Structure formats: C-alpha cells, structure tokens
Coordinates of C-alpha atoms in Angstrom, one line a residue:
X1 CA 113.8 194.9 -42.4
X2 CA 111.2 192.1 -42.9
X3 CA 112.4 189.1 -45.0
X4 CA 111.3 188.9 -48.6
X5 CA 109.7 185.6 -49.6
X6 CA 109.2 185.0 -53.3
X7 CA 106.8 182.2 -54.5
X8 CA 106.6 181.1 -58.1
X9 CA 105.7 177.9 -59.9
X10 CA 109.3 177.2 -60.8
X11 CA 112.3 178.2 -58.7
X12 CA 115.2 179.7 -60.7
X13 CA 118.2 178.0 -59.0
X14 CA 121.3 179.2 -60.8
X15 CA 124.0 177.1 -62.5
X16 CA 121.5 174.6 -63.9
X17 CA 122.8 175.1 -67.4
X18 CA 119.7 176.7 -68.9
X19 CA 119.2 180.3 -70.1
X20 CA 117.1 182.0 -67.4
X21 CA 113.5 182.7 -68.3
X22 CA 111.8 186.1 -68.1
X23 CA 110.4 185.5 -64.7
X24 CA 113.8 184.5 -63.3
X25 CA 115.5 187.5 -64.9
X26 CA 112.9 189.8 -63.3
X27 CA 112.9 188.3 -59.8
X28 CA 116.5 187.7 -59.1
X29 CA 117.8 191.3 -58.8
X30 CA 115.4 192.0 -55.9
X31 CA 116.4 188.8 -54.1
X32 CA 120.1 189.4 -54.7
X33 CA 119.8 192.9 -53.3
X34 CA 117.8 192.1 -50.2
X35 CA 118.3 188.3 -49.6
X36 CA 115.4 186.1 -48.7
X37 CA 113.6 182.9 -49.6
X38 CA 112.5 181.6 -53.0
X39 CA 109.9 178.9 -52.7
X40 CA 108.2 176.8 -55.5
X41 CA 108.2 173.6 -57.5
X42 CA 111.6 171.8 -58.1
X43 CA 110.7 170.7 -61.6
X44 CA 110.7 167.1 -60.5
X45 CA 107.7 164.8 -61.1
X46 CA 107.5 161.8 -58.9
X47 CA 106.0 158.6 -60.4
X48 CA 104.9 157.4 -56.9
X49 CA 104.3 159.2 -53.6
X50 CA 105.9 162.6 -53.3
X51 CA 108.3 162.9 -50.4
X52 CA 106.7 165.3 -47.9
X53 CA 109.9 167.3 -47.5
X54 CA 111.2 170.7 -48.7
X55 CA 114.6 170.8 -50.3
X56 CA 116.7 173.7 -49.0
X57 CA 119.6 175.1 -50.9
X58 CA 121.5 178.3 -50.1
X59 CA 123.5 180.4 -52.5
X60 CA 124.9 183.8 -51.7
X61 CA 122.2 185.4 -49.6
X62 CA 119.3 183.6 -51.2
X63 CA 117.7 180.4 -49.8
X64 CA 115.9 178.2 -52.3
X65 CA 113.2 176.0 -51.1
X66 CA 111.6 173.5 -53.5
X67 CA 109.0 170.7 -53.4
X68 CA 108.3 167.9 -55.9
X69 CA 104.9 167.2 -57.6
X70 CA 103.1 163.9 -58.0
X71 CA 102.5 162.8 -61.6
X72 CA 98.7 163.4 -61.3
X73 CA 99.3 166.9 -59.8
X74 CA 101.7 167.8 -62.6
X75 CA 99.2 166.7 -65.3
X76 CA 96.2 168.3 -63.7
X77 CA 97.7 171.5 -62.3
X78 CA 100.5 172.3 -64.8
X79 CA 99.7 170.6 -68.1
X80 CA 96.0 170.7 -67.4
X81 CA 94.4 173.8 -65.8
X82 CA 97.4 176.2 -66.0
X83 CA 98.4 175.6 -69.6
X84 CA 95.2 174.3 -71.2
X85 CA 92.7 176.7 -69.5
X86 CA 94.3 179.7 -67.9
X87 CA 97.1 180.3 -70.4
X88 CA 94.9 180.5 -73.5
X89 CA 92.0 182.4 -71.8
X90 CA 94.4 185.0 -70.3
X91 CA 95.9 185.4 -73.8
X92 CA 92.4 186.0 -75.3
X93 CA 92.2 182.5 -76.9
X94 CA 88.9 181.1 -75.7
X95 CA 88.9 178.8 -78.7
X96 CA 91.9 176.9 -77.3
X97 CA 90.8 176.4 -73.7
X98 CA 90.1 172.8 -72.7
X99 CA 88.4 172.8 -69.3
X100 CA 87.8 169.8 -67.0
X101 CA 86.7 169.9 -63.4
X102 CA 89.4 167.3 -62.6
X103 CA 92.1 169.7 -63.8
X104 CA 90.6 172.6 -61.8
X105 CA 90.6 170.3 -58.7
X106 CA 94.3 169.6 -59.4
X107 CA 95.0 173.3 -59.7
X108 CA 93.4 174.1 -56.3
X109 CA 95.0 171.1 -54.7
X110 CA 98.5 172.1 -55.7
X111 CA 98.0 175.6 -54.4
X112 CA 96.9 174.1 -51.1
X113 CA 100.0 171.8 -51.2
X114 CA 102.2 174.8 -51.8
X115 CA 100.6 176.6 -48.9
X116 CA 101.0 173.7 -46.5
X117 CA 104.7 173.5 -47.1
X118 CA 105.3 177.2 -47.3
X119 CA 103.6 178.0 -44.0
X120 CA 106.2 175.9 -42.2
X121 CA 108.9 178.3 -43.4
X122 CA 107.1 181.6 -42.8
X123 CA 107.9 184.1 -40.1
X124 CA 105.2 186.5 -38.9
X125 CA 106.8 189.6 -40.4
X126 CA 107.8 188.1 -43.8
X127 CA 106.6 190.0 -46.9
X128 CA 105.4 187.5 -49.5
X129 CA 105.5 188.1 -53.2
X130 CA 103.6 185.6 -55.3
X131 CA 104.1 185.4 -59.1
X132 CA 101.9 184.5 -62.0
X133 CA 98.8 182.7 -63.0
X134 CA 99.8 179.3 -61.6
X135 CA 99.3 180.6 -58.0
X136 CA 96.3 182.9 -58.0
X137 CA 94.6 181.1 -55.0
X138 CA 97.7 180.9 -52.9
X139 CA 97.0 183.9 -50.7
X140 CA 93.5 182.6 -49.9
X141 CA 95.1 179.2 -48.9
X142 CA 97.5 181.0 -46.6
X143 CA 94.8 183.3 -45.1
X144 CA 92.6 180.3 -44.4
X145 CA 95.6 178.9 -42.4
X146 CA 95.7 182.1 -40.3
X147 CA 98.5 184.0 -41.9
X148 CA 98.3 187.8 -41.8
X149 CA 101.5 188.6 -43.6
X150 CA 101.7 191.3 -46.3
X151 CA 101.1 189.3 -49.6
X152 CA 101.5 190.7 -53.0
X153 CA 100.7 189.1 -56.4
X154 CA 102.1 190.0 -59.8
X155 CA 100.8 188.5 -63.1
X156 CA 103.4 188.5 -65.8
X157 CA 101.0 187.7 -68.7
X158 CA 97.9 189.6 -69.9
X159 CA 94.7 190.0 -68.0
X160 CA 91.7 190.2 -70.4
X161 CA 88.5 192.2 -70.0
X162 CA 85.6 190.8 -68.1
X163 CA 83.8 189.9 -71.3
X164 CA 86.6 187.2 -71.8
X165 CA 87.5 186.3 -68.3
X166 CA 83.9 185.4 -67.4
X167 CA 84.0 182.7 -70.0
X168 CA 86.4 180.9 -67.6
X169 CA 84.4 178.1 -65.9
X170 CA 84.3 178.8 -62.1
X171 CA 85.7 182.3 -62.6
X172 CA 83.5 183.5 -59.8
X173 CA 85.6 181.3 -57.4
X174 CA 89.0 181.7 -58.9
X175 CA 89.4 185.4 -59.8
X176 CA 87.9 186.7 -56.5
X177 CA 90.6 184.7 -54.7
X178 CA 93.0 187.5 -55.8
X179 CA 91.2 189.7 -53.3
X180 CA 93.1 187.9 -50.5
X181 CA 96.3 189.7 -51.7
X182 CA 97.2 193.2 -50.4
X183 CA 98.5 194.3 -53.7
X184 CA 97.7 192.9 -57.2
X185 CA 100.2 194.1 -59.9
X186 CA 99.9 194.1 -63.7
X187 CA 102.2 194.8 -66.6
X188 CA 100.1 197.6 -68.2
X189 CA 97.3 199.9 -67.2
X190 CA 95.0 198.1 -69.7
X191 CA 95.5 194.9 -67.7
X192 CA 94.9 196.6 -64.4
X193 CA 91.8 198.3 -65.7
X194 CA 90.5 195.0 -67.0
X195 CA 90.8 193.6 -63.4
X196 CA 89.2 196.7 -61.9
X197 CA 86.3 196.3 -64.2
X198 CA 85.9 192.6 -63.2
X199 CA 85.9 193.6 -59.5
X200 CA 83.3 196.3 -60.1
X201 CA 81.1 194.2 -62.5
X202 CA 81.3 190.8 -61.0
X203 CA 82.2 191.2 -57.3
X204 CA 80.5 194.5 -56.5
X205 CA 83.1 195.4 -53.9
X206 CA 83.2 199.0 -52.6
X207 CA 86.0 201.2 -53.8
X208 CA 88.3 202.9 -51.3
X209 CA 90.1 205.1 -53.9
X210 CA 90.6 205.0 -57.6
X211 CA 93.1 202.2 -57.3
X212 CA 92.0 200.2 -54.2
X213 CA 88.9 198.5 -52.9
X214 CA 87.6 197.1 -49.7
X215 CA 87.6 193.3 -49.1
X216 CA 86.4 192.4 -45.6
X217 CA 88.5 194.3 -43.1
X218 CA 91.3 194.9 -45.6
X219 CA 92.0 197.2 -48.5
X220 CA 93.3 195.6 -51.7
X221 CA 95.3 197.8 -54.1
X222 CA 95.8 197.5 -57.8
X223 CA 99.0 198.8 -59.5
X224 CA 100.9 198.7 -62.8
X225 CA 104.5 197.7 -62.7
X226 CA 106.0 197.0 -66.2
X227 CA 108.9 194.6 -66.0
X228 CA 112.1 196.0 -67.4
X229 CA 115.5 194.6 -68.3
X230 CA 119.1 195.2 -67.2
X231 CA 119.4 197.9 -69.8
X232 CA 123.0 199.1 -69.3
X233 CA 124.3 195.7 -68.3
X234 CA 122.8 194.1 -71.4
X235 CA 124.3 196.8 -73.6
X236 CA 127.7 196.1 -72.2
X237 CA 127.2 192.4 -72.7
X238 CA 126.2 193.0 -76.3
X239 CA 129.3 195.1 -77.0
X240 CA 131.5 192.3 -75.8
X241 CA 129.5 189.5 -77.5
X242 CA 129.8 190.8 -81.0
X243 CA 133.5 190.0 -80.8
X244 CA 133.0 186.4 -79.9
X245 CA 133.8 183.6 -82.3
X246 CA 130.2 182.4 -82.4
X247 CA 128.8 185.8 -83.5
X248 CA 131.6 186.4 -86.0
X249 CA 130.9 183.0 -87.6
X250 CA 127.2 183.8 -88.0
X251 CA 128.0 187.2 -89.5
X252 CA 130.6 185.7 -91.9
X253 CA 128.0 183.1 -93.1
X254 CA 125.7 185.9 -94.2
X255 CA 128.1 187.1 -96.9
X256 CA 127.2 190.7 -96.3
X257 CA 123.4 190.3 -96.2
X258 CA 121.3 192.1 -93.6
X259 CA 120.0 189.9 -90.8
X260 CA 116.5 190.0 -89.2
X261 CA 116.1 188.2 -85.9
X262 CA 113.2 186.7 -84.0
X263 CA 113.6 184.9 -80.7
X264 CA 110.6 183.3 -79.1
X265 CA 109.6 180.3 -77.1
X266 CA 107.5 178.0 -79.2
X267 CA 104.0 179.1 -78.3
X268 CA 100.8 180.1 -80.2
X269 CA 100.7 183.5 -78.4
X270 CA 104.0 184.5 -80.1
X271 CA 102.4 184.7 -83.6
X272 CA 105.4 182.9 -85.3
X273 CA 103.3 181.4 -88.1
X274 CA 101.8 184.7 -89.1
X275 CA 105.3 186.3 -88.8
X276 CA 106.6 183.8 -91.3
X277 CA 103.8 184.7 -93.7
X278 CA 104.7 188.4 -93.3
X279 CA 108.3 187.6 -94.2
X280 CA 107.0 185.7 -97.3
X281 CA 105.0 188.8 -98.2
X282 CA 108.2 190.9 -98.0
X283 CA 109.8 188.6 -100.5
X284 CA 106.7 188.6 -102.7
X285 CA 106.0 192.3 -102.7
X286 CA 109.5 193.6 -102.6
X287 CA 111.6 191.5 -105.0
X288 CA 114.9 193.4 -104.4
X289 CA 114.9 192.0 -100.9
X290 CA 115.3 188.4 -102.3
X291 CA 118.9 187.3 -101.7
X292 CA 119.7 190.5 -99.8
X293 CA 118.3 189.6 -96.3
X294 CA 118.3 186.5 -94.1
X295 CA 115.7 185.9 -91.3
X296 CA 117.0 184.0 -88.3
X297 CA 114.3 182.6 -86.1
X298 CA 115.4 181.0 -82.9
X299 CA 112.6 179.1 -81.3
X300 CA 113.3 176.7 -78.4
X301 CA 110.7 174.0 -78.1
X302 CA 108.3 174.1 -75.1
X303 CA 105.5 172.0 -73.7
X304 CA 106.0 169.4 -76.4
X305 CA 103.9 166.9 -74.5
X306 CA 100.8 169.1 -75.2
X307 CA 99.2 168.2 -78.5
X308 CA 98.6 171.8 -79.7
X309 CA 102.3 172.6 -79.3
X310 CA 103.5 169.6 -81.3
X311 CA 101.0 170.4 -84.1
X312 CA 102.2 174.0 -84.1
X313 CA 105.8 173.0 -84.3
X314 CA 105.0 170.8 -87.4
X315 CA 103.1 173.6 -89.0
X316 CA 105.9 176.2 -88.5
X317 CA 108.5 173.8 -89.8
X318 CA 106.4 173.2 -92.9
X319 CA 105.9 176.9 -93.5
X320 CA 109.7 177.5 -93.2
X321 CA 110.3 174.7 -95.7
X322 CA 107.7 176.1 -98.1
X323 CA 109.2 179.6 -98.1
X324 CA 112.8 178.3 -98.4
X325 CA 111.8 176.0 -101.2
X326 CA 109.9 178.7 -103.1
X327 CA 112.4 181.6 -102.8
X328 CA 115.7 180.0 -101.8
X329 CA 118.8 179.7 -104.0
X330 CA 121.8 177.4 -103.8
X331 CA 123.7 180.4 -102.3
X332 CA 121.0 181.8 -100.1
X333 CA 118.5 180.4 -97.6
X334 CA 115.8 183.0 -96.8
X335 CA 115.0 181.6 -93.3
X336 CA 117.2 180.0 -90.8
X337 CA 115.0 178.2 -88.3
X338 CA 116.7 176.9 -85.1
X339 CA 115.0 174.9 -82.3
X340 CA 117.5 175.2 -79.5
X341 CA 118.2 177.8 -76.8
X342 CA 121.2 180.1 -76.7
X343 CA 123.0 181.8 -73.9
X344 CA 122.3 185.5 -73.0
X345 CA 125.8 186.5 -74.4
X346 CA 125.1 184.8 -77.7
X347 CA 121.7 186.4 -78.1
X348 CA 123.0 189.8 -77.1
X349 CA 125.6 189.6 -79.8
X350 CA 123.1 188.4 -82.4
X351 CA 120.7 191.2 -81.4
X352 CA 123.4 193.9 -81.8
X353 CA 124.3 192.4 -85.2
X354 CA 120.8 192.4 -86.6
X355 CA 119.4 195.2 -88.8
X356 CA 115.9 194.5 -87.5
X357 CA 114.0 192.4 -84.9
X358 CA 110.6 190.9 -85.4
X359 CA 108.7 190.7 -82.1
X360 CA 105.1 190.2 -83.2
X361 CA 103.2 188.3 -80.5
X362 CA 99.4 188.1 -80.9
X363 CA 99.2 189.0 -77.2
X364 CA 101.9 189.3 -74.6
X365 CA 102.1 190.6 -71.1
X366 CA 105.3 192.5 -71.7
X367 CA 107.9 190.7 -74.0
X368 CA 111.5 191.3 -72.7
X369 CA 113.0 190.2 -76.0
X370 CA 111.9 193.5 -77.5
X371 CA 113.5 195.5 -74.7
X372 CA 116.7 193.4 -74.8
X373 CA 117.0 194.0 -78.6
X374 CA 116.8 197.8 -78.0
X375 CA 119.3 197.6 -75.2
X376 CA 121.8 195.7 -77.3
X377 CA 121.9 198.2 -80.2
X378 CA 124.8 200.4 -81.1
X379 CA 123.4 203.9 -80.6
X380 CA 125.5 205.1 -83.5
X381 CA 124.1 202.6 -85.9
X382 CA 121.0 201.0 -84.3
X383 CA 118.7 198.4 -85.7
X384 CA 115.0 198.7 -85.9
X385 CA 112.5 197.0 -83.6
X386 CA 109.3 195.8 -85.4
X387 CA 106.9 195.3 -82.5
X388 CA 103.3 194.1 -82.1
X389 CA 101.0 196.7 -80.7
X390 CA 99.5 193.9 -78.6
X391 CA 102.7 193.4 -76.6
X392 CA 102.9 195.2 -73.3
X393 CA 106.3 196.4 -74.4
X394 CA 104.6 198.6 -77.0
X395 CA 103.7 201.1 -74.2
X396 CA 107.4 201.9 -73.5
X397 CA 108.7 201.2 -77.0
X398 CA 106.4 203.6 -78.7
X399 CA 108.9 204.7 -81.3
X400 CA 109.4 201.1 -82.6
X401 CA 107.5 200.2 -85.8
X402 CA 104.3 199.2 -84.2
X403 CA 102.3 196.6 -86.3
X404 CA 99.2 194.5 -86.3
X405 CA 100.6 191.0 -86.3
X406 CA 97.4 189.7 -88.0
X407 CA 98.1 191.9 -91.1
X408 CA 100.9 190.0 -93.0
X409 CA 101.1 192.6 -95.8
X410 CA 101.5 195.5 -93.3
X411 CA 104.2 193.6 -91.3
X412 CA 106.0 192.8 -94.6
X413 CA 105.9 196.5 -95.5
X414 CA 107.3 197.3 -92.0
X415 CA 110.2 195.0 -92.6
X416 CA 111.0 196.7 -95.8
X417 CA 110.7 200.1 -94.1
X418 CA 113.1 199.0 -91.4
X419 CA 115.7 197.8 -93.9
X420 CA 115.6 201.1 -95.8
X421 CA 115.2 203.4 -92.8
X422 CA 117.8 206.3 -92.8
X423 CA 120.4 206.4 -90.1
X424 CA 119.1 209.6 -88.5
X425 CA 115.6 208.2 -88.1
X426 CA 117.0 204.9 -86.7
X427 CA 119.0 206.9 -84.2
X428 CA 116.1 209.0 -83.2
X429 CA 113.7 206.1 -82.6
X430 CA 116.3 204.2 -80.7
X431 CA 117.2 207.2 -78.5
X432 CA 113.6 207.6 -77.4
X433 CA 113.3 203.9 -76.4
X434 CA 116.6 203.5 -74.7
X435 CA 115.8 206.6 -72.5
X436 CA 112.6 205.0 -71.3
X437 CA 114.1 201.6 -70.8
X438 CA 117.0 203.0 -68.8
X439 CA 114.5 204.8 -66.5
X440 CA 112.6 201.5 -66.0
X441 CA 115.6 199.3 -65.5
X442 CA 114.8 195.9 -63.9
X443 CA 116.7 197.0 -60.7
X444 CA 113.9 199.6 -60.1
X445 CA 111.0 197.2 -60.8
X446 CA 111.2 195.0 -57.8
X447 CA 111.9 198.0 -55.6
X448 CA 108.7 199.8 -56.8
X449 CA 106.5 196.7 -56.2
X450 CA 107.9 196.0 -52.7
X451 CA 107.8 199.7 -51.7
X452 CA 104.1 199.8 -52.7
X453 CA 103.3 196.5 -50.9
X454 CA 105.0 197.6 -47.7
X455 CA 103.7 201.2 -47.9
X456 CA 100.3 201.1 -49.5
X457 CA 99.9 204.9 -49.9
X458 CA 102.6 204.9 -52.5
X459 CA 100.9 203.0 -55.3
X460 CA 102.1 204.4 -58.6
X461 CA 100.8 204.0 -62.1
X462 CA 97.6 202.3 -60.8
X463 CA 94.5 201.8 -62.9
X464 CA 91.3 203.3 -61.8

C-alpha cells in the first residue's frame, strides 16, 4: 500500500507534555494504524537564518519531519495572514480581518518553503493529506514542482459562503489554489456547499457530477467528513478519571452544588464573553439557582502576542469579576475561571461530573469538546449538552439543547432547563447522541477520507 504523508502547520510529536489539540487527536489514529510520515513546522522560530535542514524523528511506525521558521516568516505567515486574515474571515468575522500584502506574501512564501522541503522526502506513490487553512496553496506549489501524487485537503474550521469569502483580498488567487487537490474535504455539508457555490460562481469550472468538477485534465472532488472522537475509549477514560484525587477534590469543593463546565481555547470564535452574560442572566432571571450551581470555565490562553487576544482576555476576566462580585457570597463563588490546560483524563473526569456543559461558539467547524462531553457521560445519569447551533457538532448532536449564542436570555433559560431536566429525558437525549458518535468514531474518519482519496468513486456525504 502507498505510504501516507500527512502535512499540517504544526506536527504533533508525542510526549511533549502538552494536551494534544483537536487536529492531533484527529490525525494520529490514521497514522498509527498505517504508519507514514508527518511533515510540518517544528514550532521553533529562528532569530537569524533558518537552518535548511529537516529534523527527522521516528516513534513507533510514524516518522516526524519538521522544519523551523524564520522570525519574519512566523510573523507574516502565522501571526499575520493565517491568524489575522484567514481565521477571522473563515469564521465569518470580516470586521476583525487585518490584511496586508506583506503578510499575504509571507503566507505564500512559507507554503513554497514547505513544498521545497517536503518534495525531497516524497516518493512517487505517496498519498498526501494536507490539513487546514494554513496550507491551502501547498498542492499548487507541489504541482508546480512536477509532483503528480494523490493529494487531499481537509479544512478543520468553517468555510463561509461566497458572499463572505469574496471579501478576502486576492481570494481569486488563493481559493482557486484548492483546485490543485484531488479531494477537498469539509466538516459539514453547509461548508462543502459554500465551497461548491464559490467554484460555480467565481471560477466557472464545469461540473463532472454533483460533487466533483473538472480542473484542467483532472477531476476535483468535494466531500464532507465530520471529525469524530474516540467515543468508547473516552468513555472508559472518564469512568476511571472520576475516581482520581483531582476530580474528587473538585467535587468535594462544590459542597453538593451542581457543576456546569465550559472548556475552550481563548478565542473570539468561542463566544466566551456572551456565554458569561448568559450565565449572569440565569442568576438574574432564576434566583433559586443562586448558590446552587457553580460554573467552571477552563480557558487556556492562546495567541497572547496578538492584540485582540490580550484585549479579549482582559474583558473576560473583568466580566467574571463583575458577576462574582455582584452575585457571590463568602461561601459561594458563581464562576471559577481557570487559564491553564488540563490533561485528557482530568477533563474526562470533570465532564462526567458536570450536570451540564456550555459549548456555545459563535462559529465552529466542529467542536470536539461537545462530543467528548457526551462520550464522558454516565448513560444511567447523563448530563445535558447545551450547544450552539453554529457549531458543526450540532448536526450530529441534534438532541442537545441547541441555542443561539447571541441570545443571552435564551441561553440562560437553556441552562435552567438543563439543570431541571428529568432523568428520562436526559437519558433519551444522550442515547440518541452517543449512538451517532459511536458510529462516527474517529477511527473511521481518517479511513473514510483516505478511501475516498484513493478511490474517487466512493465519495460519501458530498455536497452538490
């Protein structure tokens, strides 16, 4: 069988002490099962000239190949175009995009830099799987160098409609670069349909079928592949984790109060500020909840060097202080706000011990926290997932309490509903979700994508 080559902005080399991110959790099962090469940025930024070498490290049956970035490349490619332009626009936030042609140049330059190092490692029959918005032009860079490998692309975050994506400066150069892939995959059918509309409206390329189009002498296919979680494995982890000292101490500190949990990276797309306002509405509109429920919000800092993120962190801290100051008592703090990451076992135990989870992003490609919370629950006495209808996970978690995160009153009422929901209803809602998540376990996700890439006639769930 042809070797699998995964390419992503960051490479998830294990045993580095940090909790694996969503992309790493999604990719690793496919690589562990088949072996192969994982190529990308090392995370190191060189102050001077970058060594023109690739670091090679092998663990189990996976080879990790990483390169460093120069300081200017990091600033223009990562902090600049990827996080100040693509991230906000792809999350429907045109108002936050800060475009400069210098940053666009850095973005294209780093993709060329990746291609120049990756091609030295490629074999003619390798199947290449490129991940996420950082590397949209990578296939074109490889094609321009004469590589004819099967190359697939999967975007983990949303893809907005043409009415938004065309506001991206130079979109007519950047988005059509995706046509150099053989398969372009999305989290939801809405995202795939948005890309299809862009291809039809802006590129005018002829369609081969309802889910593929002609580009030169090749056919490019579009598919939907919602990322899952290790459903059964996470459930086992949660059952063990509730017995750990860490989780027991947290529960003991609640003094019998119900716990609501939120776990999000610090990012404006997660809607944390509006969520806090919704919890405040719960305390305002439902006085019996005061002193009876504690909201634990775990929010590791991210991208602190970007001004918008540091300002958001200050605003959220101020909001937490305001709510705790207004409603708190010497014996009860309404919100516990923590800015550090926790291990998967710790989070699994906390999920299982929480009466409800607040997962209310303003826009999210999928959101694996929602799925992990469902997987962690005791089916005999499950908690309730309160989920934004704008998260990709809402498609599979249809029996969660789906909410509009912009409506603080409605979210506050949903929290009250979750806390008072009868056991039979909680069991029924959870049963429906866990069935879907088990059928779409992460171990099947990579297989479906790779099977579709290798055998184009088997595209499933594709958008027209």
